[in-house]
Amino acid sequence: MKNLLWLPWLDRLSAGGPFLLRLAVGGAMVIHGSQKLFGDPGRFIGFVGKLGFPLPTVFGWAAIAAEFLGGLALVLGLATRWAAVFVAFTMGVAAFIAHANDGFNKQEYPLVLMLGALSLLLSGAGAWSLDAWLSRFSKAD
């Protein structure tokens, strides 16, 4: 009965959890960031200004970089915890500021991405990542 309830044979694939989460969150971020980066960045920067942010050009480009580069880092599992910080912060701003008055249906997606990024911040990239591969070459501190 224990094997039926806890599915211990899946423990061999436990590295797949963070890997799949990185692909989902990072992939979504790369797509959204690339739309802003390769589309019309000025339009997004204008939107950031309308939200009342000071220095909208700086904050706009920071958000674009967090989405695109942070998403790419998550997909690769490279500097995952740092990328997760920037992605989570950016998605928190999207959920609680950009979509503050839009209702839960508009807040839900950035909230899920924020929570996914926070999960990666806490767990790390997992065994199937560039972080894990690179850590084999670093010396113990």
mmCIF file of C-alpha atoms in Angstrom:
data_model
loop_
_atom_site.group_PDB
_atom_site.id
_atom_site.type_symbol
_atom_site.label_atom_id
_atom_site.label_comp_id
_atom_site.label_asym_id
_atom_site.label_seq_id
_atom_site.Cartn_x
_atom_site.Cartn_y
_atom_site.Cartn_z
ATOM 1 C CA MET A 1 0.000 0.000 0.000
ATOM 2 C CA LYS A 2 2.863 2.393 0.836
ATOM 3 C CA ASN A 3 4.254 2.065 -2.708
ATOM 4 C CA LEU A 4 0.842 2.801 -4.132
ATOM 5 C CA LEU A 5 0.304 5.945 -2.030
ATOM 6 C CA TRP A 6 3.751 7.543 -2.143
ATOM 7 C CA LEU A 7 5.014 6.312 -5.520
ATOM 8 C CA PRO A 8 8.620 5.962 -4.281
ATOM 9 C CA TRP A 9 9.824 4.745 -7.682
ATOM 10 C CA LEU A 10 9.418 8.342 -8.906
ATOM 11 C CA ASP A 11 12.215 9.427 -6.538
ATOM 12 C CA ARG A 12 14.662 8.502 -9.302
ATOM 13 C CA LEU A 13 13.129 11.281 -11.384
ATOM 14 C CA SER A 14 12.945 13.936 -8.663
ATOM 15 C CA ALA A 15 15.370 16.179 -10.566
ATOM 16 C CA GLY A 16 12.656 16.497 -13.190
ATOM 17 C CA GLY A 17 10.487 18.657 -10.912
ATOM 18 C CA PRO A 18 12.692 21.754 -10.855
ATOM 19 C CA PHE A 19 13.630 21.104 -14.486
ATOM 20 C CA LEU A 20 10.006 21.192 -15.651
ATOM 21 C CA LEU A 21 9.262 24.212 -13.466
ATOM 22 C CA ARG A 22 12.269 26.030 -14.927
ATOM 23 C CA LEU A 23 11.081 25.239 -18.466
ATOM 24 C CA ALA A 24 7.542 26.457 -17.754
ATOM 25 C CA VAL A 25 8.367 29.653 -15.890
ATOM 26 C CA GLY A 26 11.516 30.472 -17.851
ATOM 27 C CA GLY A 27 9.911 29.685 -21.194
ATOM 28 C CA ALA A 28 6.934 31.917 -20.464
ATOM 29 C CA MET A 29 9.252 34.717 -19.372
ATOM 30 C CA VAL A 30 11.401 34.443 -22.509
ATOM 31 C CA ILE A 31 8.298 34.646 -24.691
ATOM 32 C CA HIS A 32 6.890 37.695 -22.894
ATOM 33 C CA GLY A 33 10.271 39.397 -22.692
ATOM 34 C CA SER A 34 11.028 38.796 -26.363
ATOM 35 C CA GLN A 35 7.681 40.316 -27.358
ATOM 36 C CA LYS A 36 8.674 43.498 -25.550
ATOM 37 C CA LEU A 37 12.336 43.436 -26.586
ATOM 38 C CA PHE A 38 11.891 42.632 -30.268
ATOM 39 C CA GLY A 39 8.486 44.272 -30.668
ATOM 40 C CA ASP A 40 8.098 47.863 -29.562
ATOM 41 C CA PRO A 41 10.046 48.446 -26.322
ATOM 42 C CA GLY A 42 8.960 52.094 -26.346
ATOM 43 C CA ARG A 43 5.327 51.086 -26.014
ATOM 44 C CA PHE A 44 6.074 49.040 -22.895
ATOM 45 C CA ILE A 45 8.261 51.820 -21.475
ATOM 46 C CA GLY A 46 5.375 54.238 -22.038
ATOM 47 C CA PHE A 47 3.087 51.870 -20.127
ATOM 48 C CA VAL A 48 5.607 51.778 -17.260
ATOM 49 C CA GLY A 49 5.543 55.580 -17.205
ATOM 50 C CA LYS A 50 1.734 55.626 -17.084
ATOM 51 C CA LEU A 51 1.909 53.364 -14.017
ATOM 52 C CA GLY A 52 3.728 56.192 -12.260
ATOM 53 C CA PHE A 53 7.201 54.702 -12.022
ATOM 54 C CA PRO A 54 10.022 57.223 -11.823
ATOM 55 C CA LEU A 55 12.616 56.786 -14.548
ATOM 56 C CA PRO A 56 10.278 54.685 -16.722
ATOM 57 C CA THR A 57 13.011 54.023 -19.275
ATOM 58 C CA VAL A 58 15.253 52.476 -16.622
ATOM 59 C CA PHE A 59 12.469 50.482 -14.990
ATOM 60 C CA GLY A 60 11.053 49.437 -18.358
ATOM 61 C CA TRP A 61 14.353 48.098 -19.614
ATOM 62 C CA ALA A 62 14.971 46.431 -16.242
ATOM 63 C CA ALA A 63 11.640 44.613 -16.554
ATOM 64 C CA ILE A 64 12.381 43.583 -20.145
ATOM 65 C CA ALA A 65 15.812 42.274 -19.095
ATOM 66 C CA ALA A 66 14.351 40.444 -16.097
ATOM 67 C CA GLU A 67 11.783 38.761 -18.315
ATOM 68 C CA PHE A 68 13.990 37.888 -21.274
ATOM 69 C CA LEU A 69 17.402 37.295 -19.707
ATOM 70 C CA GLY A 70 15.980 36.018 -16.421
ATOM 71 C CA GLY A 71 13.735 33.623 -18.319
ATOM 72 C CA LEU A 72 16.659 32.406 -20.404
ATOM 73 C CA ALA A 73 18.718 31.842 -17.261
ATOM 74 C CA LEU A 74 15.858 29.863 -15.698
ATOM 75 C CA VAL A 75 15.478 27.656 -18.759
ATOM 76 C CA LEU A 76 19.203 26.901 -18.711
ATOM 77 C CA GLY A 77 19.385 26.588 -14.947
ATOM 78 C CA LEU A 78 22.172 29.165 -14.853
ATOM 79 C CA ALA A 79 22.377 31.533 -11.864
ATOM 80 C CA THR A 80 18.903 30.226 -11.160
ATOM 81 C CA ARG A 81 18.361 31.740 -7.747
ATOM 82 C CA TRP A 82 19.404 35.219 -8.889
ATOM 83 C CA ALA A 83 17.254 34.946 -12.006
ATOM 84 C CA ALA A 84 14.347 33.790 -9.853
ATOM 85 C CA VAL A 85 14.662 36.883 -7.641
ATOM 86 C CA PHE A 86 14.369 39.233 -10.615
ATOM 87 C CA VAL A 87 11.582 37.246 -12.281
ATOM 88 C CA ALA A 88 9.587 36.992 -9.034
ATOM 89 C CA PHE A 89 9.949 40.723 -8.367
ATOM 90 C CA THR A 90 8.938 41.635 -11.918
ATOM 91 C CA MET A 91 5.911 39.343 -11.807
ATOM 92 C CA GLY A 92 4.948 40.728 -8.406
ATOM 93 C CA VAL A 93 4.946 44.218 -9.900
ATOM 94 C CA ALA A 94 2.885 42.929 -12.837
ATOM 95 C CA ALA A 95 0.322 41.286 -10.555
ATOM 96 C CA PHE A 96 0.022 43.888 -7.812
ATOM 97 C CA ILE A 97 0.693 47.148 -9.676
ATOM 98 C CA ALA A 98 0.190 46.753 -13.436
ATOM 99 C CA HIS A 99 -2.917 44.550 -13.028
ATOM 100 C CA ALA A 100 -4.022 45.823 -9.610
ATOM 101 C CA ASN A 101 -7.405 46.980 -10.856
ATOM 102 C CA ASP A 102 -7.935 44.315 -13.519
ATOM 103 C CA GLY A 103 -9.317 41.569 -11.310
ATOM 104 C CA PHE A 104 -7.996 38.149 -10.491
ATOM 105 C CA ASN A 105 -8.306 36.812 -14.035
ATOM 106 C CA LYS A 106 -5.531 39.234 -15.126
ATOM 107 C CA GLN A 107 -3.510 38.800 -11.929
ATOM 108 C CA GLU A 108 -3.577 35.017 -11.906
ATOM 109 C CA TYR A 109 -0.938 34.405 -14.588
ATOM 110 C CA PRO A 110 1.749 36.740 -13.190
ATOM 111 C CA LEU A 111 1.001 35.381 -9.698
ATOM 112 C CA VAL A 112 1.579 31.808 -10.862
ATOM 113 C CA LEU A 113 4.834 32.845 -12.548
ATOM 114 C CA MET A 114 5.888 34.724 -9.405
ATOM 115 C CA LEU A 115 5.187 31.693 -7.201
ATOM 116 C CA GLY A 116 7.014 29.412 -9.630
ATOM 117 C CA ALA A 117 10.030 31.717 -9.511
ATOM 118 C CA LEU A 118 9.871 31.851 -5.702
ATOM 119 C CA SER A 119 9.780 28.060 -5.643
ATOM 120 C CA LEU A 120 12.958 27.979 -7.742
ATOM 121 C CA LEU A 121 14.521 30.568 -5.456
ATOM 122 C CA LEU A 122 13.934 28.245 -2.504
ATOM 123 C CA SER A 123 14.757 24.934 -4.177
ATOM 124 C CA GLY A 124 17.477 25.951 -6.595
ATOM 125 C CA ALA A 125 17.826 24.740 -10.162
ATOM 126 C CA GLY A 126 17.986 21.028 -9.409
ATOM 127 C CA ALA A 127 20.331 18.365 -10.683
ATOM 128 C CA TRP A 128 19.453 18.824 -14.355
ATOM 129 C CA SER A 129 20.877 22.325 -14.721
ATOM 130 C CA LEU A 130 23.957 24.282 -15.677
ATOM 131 C CA ASP A 131 24.213 25.376 -12.040
ATOM 132 C CA ALA A 132 24.623 21.741 -10.962
ATOM 133 C CA TRP A 133 27.037 20.999 -13.781
ATOM 134 C CA LEU A 134 29.187 24.071 -13.057
ATOM 135 C CA SER A 135 29.211 23.366 -9.318
ATOM 136 C CA ARG A 136 31.173 20.183 -9.993
ATOM 137 C CA PHE A 137 34.105 22.339 -11.125
ATOM 138 C CA SER A 138 34.084 24.817 -8.277
ATOM 139 C CA LYS A 139 36.282 24.313 -5.246
ATOM 140 C CA ALA A 140 34.783 24.002 -1.808
ATOM 141 C CA ASP A 141 34.763 27.307 0.069
#
